[in-house]
Amino acid sequence: MDTSIAVMKKYIESMERAIVCFSGGLDSTVLLSICKDVLGDNVTAIMVDVPMISERTRDIAMVLANHLDIRLKVIKLEYEDLQNILDNGEDRCYICKDTMYRAIWKYADQQGIKWILNGDNADDVNKFRPGMKAAFKQGIKSPFVDANVGRKAIEDYYKSLNLPVNLVKETCMLMRYPIGTPVTPDDLEFVEDIEYSIRSISEVTQLRVRVYDGLLHIFTSAEEYRKLMESEEDIGYYLDSIGHKYVIEKEPYRG
C-alpha cells in the first residue's frame, strides 16, 4: 500500500464517524472504500443529486454504493436551489459545490456527525478548481490532499477494488456548453440524450459531446478513437436524421 494512503487511514480512523461526498467518480469511490475499511458502518455516503448530472452518473453511484455495502443517502436539489447556475458563468462550480456542501452539513448536524470528506486529491491543488474554494469555506476535509495522495496512487488503489463497473470520467452537463453560454434544462437534456445515443451506437465508454460554433463536437479517449470512427457512418446517419451537424475530434477527451 502507498505509505501516504496508510497515513491517511490513520487520519480517518481518528474521526470515528464521517460523511463522504460521493459522486460515483474515481476519487470519491476510492475514498469511500478506504473509509469503509477504516470506519465500517460509521461512514455514510451522500450523493447530492443536482439536475446537471447525468442519469448514467446516478446509476453508477447506486451500483458502487451497493457493491461497497455502504448506505447511500441522496439529497435532491433543483435548479431553484442553485441560484443563477443556468447562467453557466465562471462561478458555476462554486455555486454548485457551495450549495451541495450546505445541504450535506444540514444533514450532518442533524445526525451529530462532525466530519465531511471529499475526494479532492493532491494533484488538484494547483489547478483552477472553484469547488475547492467552496470546500474550504464550508469546512469540508480533503484527506487525499492532506496526506499528499495524488491521482496515480488513487488509480493504483482503484485497480485493487474489483469494482462491477468500469469507471470513466464524468462531468457536470453544464460543461458541454462554453462558459458564459446560458443554458436551459432542455439544453442539458438534449446533450445527455445525444451522448446516450452515440454510446449505444458505438459502444464507446468514454464520450463527451460539446456544443459550440453551431456544431456537436464529439470527443473520446485516445484508446477508443478508432472504435468511435468505425461507427461514424451510423453516427452521422443518426445525427443527420435529427438535423444536427457534427465533427468527431481527433484530440482525446481530457476533462
CSV table of N, CA, C and O in Angstrom, one decimal, residues 75-189:
chain,number,residue,atom,x,y,z
A,75,ILE,N,-29.6,13.4,-1.5
A,75,ILE,CA,-30.2,14.7,-1.2
A,75,ILE,C,-30.4,15.3,-2.6
A,75,ILE,O,-29.5,15.6,-3.3
A,76,LYS,N,-31.7,15.6,-2.8
A,76,LYS,CA,-32.0,16.1,-4.2
A,76,LYS,C,-32.2,17.6,-4.1
A,76,LYS,O,-32.9,18.2,-3.3
A,77,LEU,N,-31.5,18.3,-5.1
A,77,LEU,CA,-31.6,19.7,-5.2
A,77,LEU,C,-32.2,20.0,-6.6
A,77,LEU,O,-32.0,19.2,-7.5
A,78,GLU,N,-32.9,21.1,-6.7
A,78,GLU,CA,-33.4,21.5,-8.0
A,78,GLU,C,-32.8,22.8,-8.5
A,78,GLU,O,-32.0,23.5,-7.8
A,79,TYR,N,-33.1,23.2,-9.7
A,79,TYR,CA,-32.4,24.4,-10.3
A,79,TYR,C,-32.7,25.6,-9.4
A,79,TYR,O,-31.8,26.5,-9.2
A,80,GLU,N,-33.9,25.7,-8.8
A,80,GLU,CA,-34.2,26.9,-8.0
A,80,GLU,C,-33.4,26.9,-6.7
A,80,GLU,O,-33.2,28.0,-6.1
A,81,ASP,N,-32.8,25.8,-6.3
A,81,ASP,CA,-31.9,25.8,-5.2
A,81,ASP,C,-30.5,26.3,-5.5
A,81,ASP,O,-29.7,26.6,-4.6
A,82,LEU,N,-30.2,26.3,-6.8
A,82,LEU,CA,-28.8,26.7,-7.3
A,82,LEU,C,-28.9,28.0,-8.1
A,82,LEU,O,-28.9,28.1,-9.3
A,83,GLN,N,-29.0,29.1,-7.3
A,83,GLN,CA,-29.3,30.4,-7.9
A,83,GLN,C,-28.3,30.8,-9.0
A,83,GLN,O,-27.1,30.7,-8.7
A,84,ASN,N,-28.8,31.1,-10.1
A,84,ASN,CA,-28.0,31.6,-11.3
A,84,ASN,C,-27.2,30.5,-11.9
A,84,ASN,O,-26.3,30.8,-12.8
A,85,ILE,N,-27.3,29.2,-11.6
A,85,ILE,CA,-26.5,28.2,-12.1
A,85,ILE,C,-26.6,28.0,-13.6
A,85,ILE,O,-25.7,27.7,-14.3
A,86,LEU,N,-27.8,28.3,-14.2
A,86,LEU,CA,-28.0,28.1,-15.6
A,86,LEU,C,-27.5,29.3,-16.4
A,86,LEU,O,-27.4,29.2,-17.7
A,87,ASP,N,-26.9,30.3,-15.7
A,87,ASP,CA,-26.2,31.4,-16.4
A,87,ASP,C,-24.9,30.8,-17.0
A,87,ASP,O,-24.3,31.3,-17.9
A,88,ASN,N,-24.5,29.7,-16.4
A,88,ASN,CA,-23.3,28.9,-16.8
A,88,ASN,C,-22.0,29.8,-16.8
A,88,ASN,O,-21.2,29.7,-17.7
A,89,GLY,N,-21.9,30.6,-15.8
A,89,GLY,CA,-20.8,31.5,-15.7
A,89,GLY,C,-19.5,30.8,-15.1
A,89,GLY,O,-19.6,29.6,-14.8
A,90,GLU,N,-18.5,31.6,-14.9
A,90,GLU,CA,-17.2,31.0,-14.4
A,90,GLU,C,-17.4,30.5,-12.9
A,90,GLU,O,-16.6,29.7,-12.4
A,91,ASP,N,-18.5,31.0,-12.3
A,91,ASP,CA,-18.7,30.6,-10.9
A,91,ASP,C,-19.6,29.4,-10.8
A,91,ASP,O,-20.1,29.1,-9.7
A,92,ARG,N,-19.9,28.8,-11.9
A,92,ARG,CA,-20.9,27.7,-11.9
A,92,ARG,C,-20.5,26.6,-10.9
A,92,ARG,O,-21.4,26.0,-10.2
A,93,CYS,N,-19.2,26.2,-10.9
A,93,CYS,CA,-18.8,25.1,-10.0
A,93,CYS,C,-18.9,25.5,-8.5
A,93,CYS,O,-19.2,24.7,-7.6
A,94,TYR,N,-18.5,26.8,-8.3
A,94,TYR,CA,-18.6,27.3,-6.9
A,94,TYR,C,-20.0,27.3,-6.4
A,94,TYR,O,-20.3,26.8,-5.3
A,95,ILE,N,-20.9,27.8,-7.2
A,95,ILE,CA,-22.3,27.8,-6.8
A,95,ILE,C,-22.8,26.4,-6.5
A,95,ILE,O,-23.5,26.2,-5.5
A,96,CYS,N,-22.5,25.5,-7.4
A,96,CYS,CA,-23.0,24.1,-7.2
A,96,CYS,C,-22.4,23.5,-5.9
A,96,CYS,O,-23.1,22.9,-5.1
A,97,LYS,N,-21.1,23.5,-5.8
A,97,LYS,CA,-20.4,22.9,-4.6
A,97,LYS,C,-20.8,23.6,-3.3
A,97,LYS,O,-21.1,22.9,-2.3
A,98,ASP,N,-20.9,24.9,-3.3
A,98,ASP,CA,-21.3,25.6,-2.1
A,98,ASP,C,-22.7,25.2,-1.6
A,98,ASP,O,-22.9,24.9,-0.4
A,99,THR,N,-23.6,25.1,-2.6
A,99,THR,CA,-25.0,24.7,-2.3
A,99,THR,C,-25.0,23.2,-1.8
A,99,THR,O,-25.7,22.9,-0.8
A,100,MET,N,-24.3,22.3,-2.5
A,100,MET,CA,-24.2,20.9,-2.1
A,100,MET,C,-23.7,20.8,-0.6
A,100,MET,O,-24.3,20.1,0.2
A,101,TYR,N,-22.6,21.5,-0.3
A,101,TYR,CA,-22.0,21.3,1.0
A,101,TYR,C,-22.9,21.8,2.1
A,101,TYR,O,-23.0,21.2,3.2
A,102,ARG,N,-23.6,22.9,1.8
A,102,ARG,CA,-24.5,23.4,2.8
A,102,ARG,C,-25.6,22.4,3.1
A,102,ARG,O,-26.1,22.2,4.2
A,103,ALA,N,-26.1,21.7,2.0
A,103,ALA,CA,-27.1,20.7,2.2
A,103,ALA,C,-26.6,19.5,3.0
A,103,ALA,O,-27.3,18.9,3.8
A,104,ILE,N,-25.4,19.1,2.7
A,104,ILE,CA,-24.8,18.0,3.5
A,104,ILE,C,-24.6,18.3,4.9
A,104,ILE,O,-24.8,17.5,5.8
A,105,TRP,N,-24.1,19.6,5.2
A,105,TRP,CA,-23.9,20.0,6.6
A,105,TRP,C,-25.2,20.0,7.4
A,105,TRP,O,-25.3,19.6,8.6
A,106,LYS,N,-26.3,20.3,6.7
A,106,LYS,CA,-27.6,20.3,7.4
A,106,LYS,C,-27.9,18.9,7.9
A,106,LYS,O,-28.4,18.7,9.0
A,107,TYR,N,-27.7,17.9,7.0
A,107,TYR,CA,-27.9,16.5,7.4
A,107,TYR,C,-26.9,16.1,8.5
A,107,TYR,O,-27.3,15.5,9.5
A,108,ALA,N,-25.6,16.5,8.3
A,108,ALA,CA,-24.6,16.1,9.3
A,108,ALA,C,-24.9,16.6,10.7
A,108,ALA,O,-24.8,15.9,11.7
A,109,ASP,N,-25.4,17.9,10.7
A,109,ASP,CA,-25.7,18.5,12.0
A,109,ASP,C,-26.9,17.7,12.7
A,109,ASP,O,-26.9,17.5,13.9
A,110,GLN,N,-27.8,17.3,11.9
A,110,GLN,CA,-29.0,16.5,12.4
A,110,GLN,C,-28.5,15.2,13.0
A,110,GLN,O,-29.1,14.7,14.0
A,111,GLN,N,-27.5,14.6,12.4
A,111,GLN,CA,-27.0,13.3,12.8
A,111,GLN,C,-25.9,13.4,13.8
A,111,GLN,O,-25.4,12.3,14.3
A,112,GLY,N,-25.4,14.6,14.1
A,112,GLY,CA,-24.3,14.7,15.1
A,112,GLY,C,-23.0,14.3,14.5
A,112,GLY,O,-22.1,13.9,15.2
A,113,ILE,N,-22.8,14.4,13.2
A,113,ILE,CA,-21.6,14.0,12.5
A,113,ILE,C,-20.7,15.2,12.3
A,113,ILE,O,-21.2,16.2,11.7
A,114,LYS,N,-19.5,15.2,12.7
A,114,LYS,CA,-18.6,16.4,12.7
A,114,LYS,C,-17.7,16.4,11.4
A,114,LYS,O,-17.1,17.5,11.2
A,115,TRP,N,-17.6,15.3,10.7
A,115,TRP,CA,-16.6,15.3,9.6
A,115,TRP,C,-17.3,15.0,8.3
A,115,TRP,O,-18.1,14.1,8.1
A,116,ILE,N,-17.0,15.9,7.3
A,116,ILE,CA,-17.5,15.7,5.9
A,116,ILE,C,-16.3,15.7,5.1
A,116,ILE,O,-15.4,16.6,5.1
A,117,LEU,N,-16.1,14.6,4.2
A,117,LEU,CA,-14.9,14.4,3.4
A,117,LEU,C,-15.2,14.5,2.0
A,117,LEU,O,-16.3,14.0,1.5
A,118,ASN,N,-14.3,15.0,1.2
A,118,ASN,CA,-14.5,14.9,-0.3
A,118,ASN,C,-13.3,14.3,-0.9
A,118,ASN,O,-12.3,14.0,-0.3
A,119,GLY,N,-13.4,14.0,-2.2
A,119,GLY,CA,-12.3,13.3,-2.9
A,119,GLY,C,-11.3,14.1,-3.7
A,119,GLY,O,-10.6,13.6,-4.5
A,120,ASP,N,-11.3,15.4,-3.4
A,120,ASP,CA,-10.2,16.2,-4.0
A,120,ASP,C,-8.8,15.6,-3.7
A,120,ASP,O,-8.6,15.2,-2.5
A,121,ASN,N,-8.0,15.6,-4.7
A,121,ASN,CA,-6.6,15.0,-4.4
A,121,ASN,C,-5.5,16.0,-4.6
A,121,ASN,O,-5.7,17.1,-5.0
A,122,ALA,N,-4.3,15.5,-4.2
A,122,ALA,CA,-3.2,16.5,-4.2
A,122,ALA,C,-2.9,17.1,-5.6
A,122,ALA,O,-2.3,18.2,-5.7
A,123,ASP,N,-3.2,16.4,-6.6
A,123,ASP,CA,-2.9,16.9,-8.0
A,123,ASP,C,-3.9,18.0,-8.4
A,123,ASP,O,-3.7,18.7,-9.4
A,124,ASP,N,-5.0,18.2,-7.6
A,124,ASP,CA,-6.0,19.2,-7.9
A,124,ASP,C,-5.6,20.6,-7.4
A,124,ASP,O,-6.1,21.6,-7.8
A,125,VAL,N,-4.6,20.6,-6.4
A,125,VAL,CA,-4.4,21.8,-5.6
A,125,VAL,C,-4.0,23.0,-6.5
A,125,VAL,O,-4.4,24.1,-6.3
A,126,ASN,N,-3.1,22.7,-7.5
A,126,ASN,CA,-2.6,23.8,-8.3
A,126,ASN,C,-3.4,24.1,-9.6
A,126,ASN,O,-3.0,24.8,-10.5
A,127,LYS,N,-4.6,23.5,-9.7
A,127,LYS,CA,-5.5,23.7,-10.8
A,127,LYS,C,-6.6,24.7,-10.5
A,127,LYS,O,-6.8,24.9,-9.3
A,128,PHE,N,-7.3,25.2,-11.5
A,128,PHE,CA,-8.4,26.1,-11.3
A,128,PHE,C,-9.6,25.3,-10.9
A,128,PHE,O,-10.2,24.6,-11.7
A,129,ARG,N,-9.9,25.2,-9.6
A,129,ARG,CA,-10.9,24.4,-9.0
A,129,ARG,C,-11.8,25.3,-8.1
A,129,ARG,O,-11.6,25.3,-6.9
A,130,PRO,N,-12.8,26.0,-8.6
A,130,PRO,CA,-13.7,26.8,-7.8
A,130,PRO,C,-14.3,26.0,-6.7
A,130,PRO,O,-14.6,26.5,-5.6
A,131,GLY,N,-14.6,24.7,-7.0
A,131,GLY,CA,-15.2,23.9,-6.0
A,131,GLY,C,-14.4,23.7,-4.7
A,131,GLY,O,-14.9,23.5,-3.6
A,132,MET,N,-13.1,23.7,-4.9
A,132,MET,CA,-12.2,23.6,-3.7
A,132,MET,C,-12.3,24.8,-2.8
A,132,MET,O,-12.2,24.7,-1.6
A,133,LYS,N,-12.5,26.0,-3.4
A,133,LYS,CA,-12.8,27.2,-2.6
A,133,LYS,C,-14.0,27.0,-1.8
A,133,LYS,O,-14.0,27.4,-0.6
A,134,ALA,N,-15.0,26.5,-2.4
A,134,ALA,CA,-16.3,26.2,-1.6
A,134,ALA,C,-16.1,25.2,-0.5
A,134,ALA,O,-16.6,25.4,0.6
A,135,ALA,N,-15.3,24.2,-0.8
A,135,ALA,CA,-15.0,23.2,0.3
A,135,ALA,C,-14.3,23.8,1.4
A,135,ALA,O,-14.6,23.6,2.6
A,136,PHE,N,-13.3,24.7,1.2
A,136,PHE,CA,-12.5,25.3,2.2
A,136,PHE,C,-13.5,26.2,3.0
A,136,PHE,O,-13.5,26.2,4.3
A,137,LYS,N,-14.3,27.0,2.3
A,137,LYS,CA,-15.3,27.9,3.0
A,137,LYS,C,-16.2,27.1,3.9
A,137,LYS,O,-16.5,27.5,5.0
A,138,GLN,N,-16.6,25.9,3.5
A,138,GLN,CA,-17.6,25.1,4.2
A,138,GLN,C,-17.0,24.2,5.2
A,138,GLN,O,-17.7,23.4,5.9
A,139,GLY,N,-15.7,24.2,5.4
A,139,GLY,CA,-15.0,23.3,6.3
A,139,GLY,C,-15.0,21.8,5.9
A,139,GLY,O,-15.0,20.9,6.8
A,140,ILE,N,-15.1,21.5,4.7
A,140,ILE,CA,-15.0,20.2,4.2
A,140,ILE,C,-13.5,19.7,4.1
A,140,ILE,O,-12.7,20.4,3.7
A,141,LYS,N,-13.3,18.5,4.6
A,141,LYS,CA,-11.9,18.0,4.7
A,141,LYS,C,-11.6,17.1,3.4
A,141,LYS,O,-12.5,16.5,2.9
A,142,SER,N,-10.4,17.2,3.0
A,142,SER,CA,-9.9,16.5,1.8
A,142,SER,C,-8.8,15.6,2.1
A,142,SER,O,-7.6,16.0,2.0
A,143,PRO,N,-9.0,14.4,2.6
A,143,PRO,CA,-7.9,13.5,3.1
A,143,PRO,C,-6.8,13.3,2.1
A,143,PRO,O,-5.7,13.2,2.5
A,144,PHE,N,-7.2,13.1,0.8
A,144,PHE,CA,-6.1,12.9,-0.2
A,144,PHE,C,-5.2,14.1,-0.3
A,144,PHE,O,-4.0,13.9,-0.4
A,145,VAL,N,-5.7,15.3,-0.2
A,145,VAL,CA,-4.9,16.5,-0.2
A,145,VAL,C,-4.0,16.6,1.0
A,145,VAL,O,-2.8,16.8,1.0
A,146,ASP,N,-4.7,16.3,2.2
A,146,ASP,CA,-3.9,16.5,3.5
A,146,ASP,C,-2.8,15.4,3.6
A,146,ASP,O,-1.8,15.7,4.2
A,147,ALA,N,-3.0,14.2,3.0
A,147,ALA,CA,-2.0,13.2,3.0
A,147,ALA,C,-1.1,13.2,1.8
A,147,ALA,O,-0.3,12.3,1.6
A,148,ASN,N,-1.3,14.2,0.9
A,148,ASN,CA,-0.5,14.3,-0.3
A,148,ASN,C,-0.6,13.1,-1.2
A,148,ASN,O,0.4,12.6,-1.8
A,149,VAL,N,-1.8,12.6,-1.4
A,149,VAL,CA,-2.1,11.5,-2.2
A,149,VAL,C,-2.6,12.0,-3.6
A,149,VAL,O,-3.6,12.8,-3.7
A,150,GLY,N,-1.9,11.7,-4.7
A,150,GLY,CA,-2.2,12.1,-6.0
A,150,GLY,C,-3.0,11.1,-6.8
A,150,GLY,O,-3.3,10.0,-6.3
A,151,ARG,N,-3.3,11.4,-8.0
A,151,ARG,CA,-4.1,10.6,-8.9
A,151,ARG,C,-3.5,9.2,-9.1
A,151,ARG,O,-4.2,8.2,-9.2
A,152,LYS,N,-2.2,9.2,-9.3
A,152,LYS,CA,-1.6,7.9,-9.6
A,152,LYS,C,-1.8,6.9,-8.5
A,152,LYS,O,-2.2,5.7,-8.7
A,153,ALA,N,-1.6,7.3,-7.2
A,153,ALA,CA,-1.8,6.4,-6.1
A,153,ALA,C,-3.3,6.0,-6.0
A,153,ALA,O,-3.6,4.9,-5.7
A,154,ILE,N,-4.2,6.9,-6.3
A,154,ILE,CA,-5.6,6.6,-6.3
A,154,ILE,C,-6.0,5.6,-7.4
A,154,ILE,O,-6.7,4.7,-7.1
A,155,GLU,N,-5.5,5.8,-8.6
A,155,GLU,CA,-5.7,4.8,-9.6
A,155,GLU,C,-5.2,3.4,-9.3
A,155,GLU,O,-5.8,2.4,-9.6
A,156,ASP,N,-4.0,3.4,-8.7
A,156,ASP,CA,-3.4,2.1,-8.3
A,156,ASP,C,-4.3,1.4,-7.3
A,156,ASP,O,-4.6,0.2,-7.3
A,157,TYR,N,-4.8,2.2,-6.3
A,157,TYR,CA,-5.7,1.6,-5.3
A,157,TYR,C,-7.0,1.1,-5.9
A,157,TYR,O,-7.5,0.1,-5.6
A,158,TYR,N,-7.5,1.9,-6.8
A,158,TYR,CA,-8.8,1.6,-7.5
A,158,TYR,C,-8.7,0.2,-8.2
A,158,TYR,O,-9.6,-0.6,-8.2
A,159,LYS,N,-7.5,-0.1,-8.8
A,159,LYS,CA,-7.4,-1.3,-9.5
A,159,LYS,C,-7.5,-2.5,-8.6
A,159,LYS,O,-7.8,-3.6,-9.1
A,160,SER,N,-7.3,-2.4,-7.4
A,160,SER,CA,-7.4,-3.5,-6.4
A,160,SER,C,-8.8,-3.7,-5.9
A,160,SER,O,-9.0,-4.7,-5.2
A,161,LEU,N,-9.7,-2.9,-6.3
A,161,LEU,CA,-11.1,-3.0,-5.7
A,161,LEU,C,-12.0,-3.9,-6.4
A,161,LEU,O,-13.0,-4.3,-5.9
A,162,ASN,N,-11.7,-4.3,-7.7
A,162,ASN,CA,-12.5,-5.3,-8.4
A,162,ASN,C,-14.0,-4.8,-8.5
A,162,ASN,O,-14.9,-5.5,-8.1
A,163,LEU,N,-14.2,-3.6,-8.9
A,163,LEU,CA,-15.5,-3.0,-9.0
A,163,LEU,C,-16.3,-3.6,-10.1
A,163,LEU,O,-15.8,-4.0,-11.1
A,164,PRO,N,-17.7,-3.5,-10.0
A,164,PRO,CA,-18.5,-4.1,-11.0
A,164,PRO,C,-18.8,-3.3,-12.2
A,164,PRO,O,-19.4,-3.7,-13.2
A,165,VAL,N,-18.2,-2.0,-12.2
A,165,VAL,CA,-18.4,-1.1,-13.4
A,165,VAL,C,-17.0,-0.6,-13.7
A,165,VAL,O,-16.1,-0.4,-12.8
A,166,ASN,N,-16.8,-0.2,-15.0
A,166,ASN,CA,-15.6,0.4,-15.4
A,166,ASN,C,-15.8,1.9,-15.3
A,166,ASN,O,-16.5,2.5,-16.1
A,167,LEU,N,-15.1,2.5,-14.4
A,167,LEU,CA,-15.3,4.0,-14.1
A,167,LEU,C,-14.7,4.8,-15.3
A,167,LEU,O,-13.5,4.5,-15.7
A,168,VAL,N,-15.4,5.7,-15.8
A,168,VAL,CA,-14.9,6.7,-16.7
A,168,VAL,C,-15.2,8.1,-16.2
A,168,VAL,O,-16.1,8.3,-15.3
A,169,LYS,N,-14.4,9.1,-16.6
A,169,LYS,CA,-14.6,10.4,-16.1
A,169,LYS,C,-15.9,11.0,-16.5
A,169,LYS,O,-16.2,11.1,-17.7
A,170,GLU,N,-16.7,11.4,-15.6
A,170,GLU,CA,-18.0,12.1,-15.8
A,170,GLU,C,-17.9,13.5,-15.3
A,170,GLU,O,-17.2,13.8,-14.3
A,171,THR,N,-18.5,14.4,-16.0
A,171,THR,CA,-18.5,15.8,-15.6
A,171,THR,C,-19.9,16.4,-15.6
A,171,THR,O,-20.8,15.8,-16.2
A,172,CYS,N,-20.1,17.5,-15.0
A,172,CYS,CA,-21.4,18.2,-15.0
A,172,CYS,C,-21.8,18.5,-16.4
A,172,CYS,O,-21.0,18.8,-17.3
A,173,MET,N,-23.1,18.4,-16.7
A,173,MET,CA,-23.6,18.6,-18.0
A,173,MET,C,-23.5,20.0,-18.5
A,173,MET,O,-23.4,20.3,-19.7
A,174,LEU,N,-23.3,21.0,-17.6
A,174,LEU,CA,-23.1,22.3,-18.0
A,174,LEU,C,-21.8,22.5,-18.8
A,174,LEU,O,-21.6,23.4,-19.6
A,175,MET,N,-20.8,21.6,-18.5
A,175,MET,CA,-19.5,21.7,-19.2
A,175,MET,C,-19.6,21.3,-20.7
A,175,MET,O,-18.7,21.4,-21.4
A,176,ARG,N,-20.8,20.9,-21.1
A,176,ARG,CA,-21.0,20.6,-22.6
A,176,ARG,C,-21.2,21.9,-23.4
A,176,ARG,O,-21.2,21.9,-24.6
A,177,TYR,N,-21.3,23.0,-22.7
A,177,TYR,CA,-21.5,24.3,-23.3
A,177,TYR,C,-20.4,25.2,-22.8
A,177,TYR,O,-20.0,25.2,-21.7
A,178,PRO,N,-20.0,26.2,-23.7
A,178,PRO,CA,-18.9,27.1,-23.3
A,178,PRO,C,-19.3,27.9,-22.1
A,178,PRO,O,-20.5,28.3,-21.9
A,179,ILE,N,-18.3,28.2,-21.2
A,179,ILE,CA,-18.6,29.1,-20.1
A,179,ILE,C,-19.1,30.4,-20.6
A,179,ILE,O,-18.6,31.0,-21.6
A,180,GLY,N,-20.2,30.9,-19.9
A,180,GLY,CA,-20.8,32.2,-20.3
A,180,GLY,C,-22.0,32.0,-21.3
A,180,GLY,O,-22.6,33.0,-21.6
A,181,THR,N,-22.2,30.8,-21.7
A,181,THR,CA,-23.3,30.5,-22.6
A,181,THR,C,-24.5,30.1,-21.7
A,181,THR,O,-24.5,29.0,-21.2
A,182,PRO,N,-25.5,30.9,-21.5
A,182,PRO,CA,-26.7,30.5,-20.7
A,182,PRO,C,-27.4,29.3,-21.3
A,182,PRO,O,-27.4,29.1,-22.6
A,183,VAL,N,-27.8,28.4,-20.5
A,183,VAL,CA,-28.5,27.2,-21.0
A,183,VAL,C,-29.8,27.0,-20.3
A,183,VAL,O,-30.1,27.6,-19.3
A,184,THR,N,-30.6,26.1,-20.8
A,184,THR,CA,-31.9,25.8,-20.2
A,184,THR,C,-31.9,24.3,-19.8
A,184,THR,O,-31.0,23.5,-20.3
A,185,PRO,N,-32.8,23.8,-19.0
A,185,PRO,CA,-32.9,22.4,-18.7
A,185,PRO,C,-33.0,21.6,-20.0
A,185,PRO,O,-32.5,20.5,-20.1
A,186,ASP,N,-33.7,22.1,-21.0
A,186,ASP,CA,-33.9,21.3,-22.2
A,186,ASP,C,-32.5,21.2,-22.9
A,186,ASP,O,-32.3,20.2,-23.6
A,187,ASP,N,-31.7,22.2,-22.9
A,187,ASP,CA,-30.4,22.1,-23.5
A,187,ASP,C,-29.5,21.0,-22.9
A,187,ASP,O,-28.9,20.2,-23.6
A,188,LEU,N,-29.6,20.8,-21.6
A,188,LEU,CA,-28.8,19.8,-20.9
A,188,LEU,C,-29.4,18.4,-21.2
A,188,LEU,O,-28.6,17.5,-21.4
A,189,GLU,N,-30.7,18.3,-21.2
A,189,GLU,CA,-31.3,17.0,-21.5
A,189,GLU,C,-31.0,16.6,-23.0
A,189,GLU,O,-30.8,15.5,-23.3
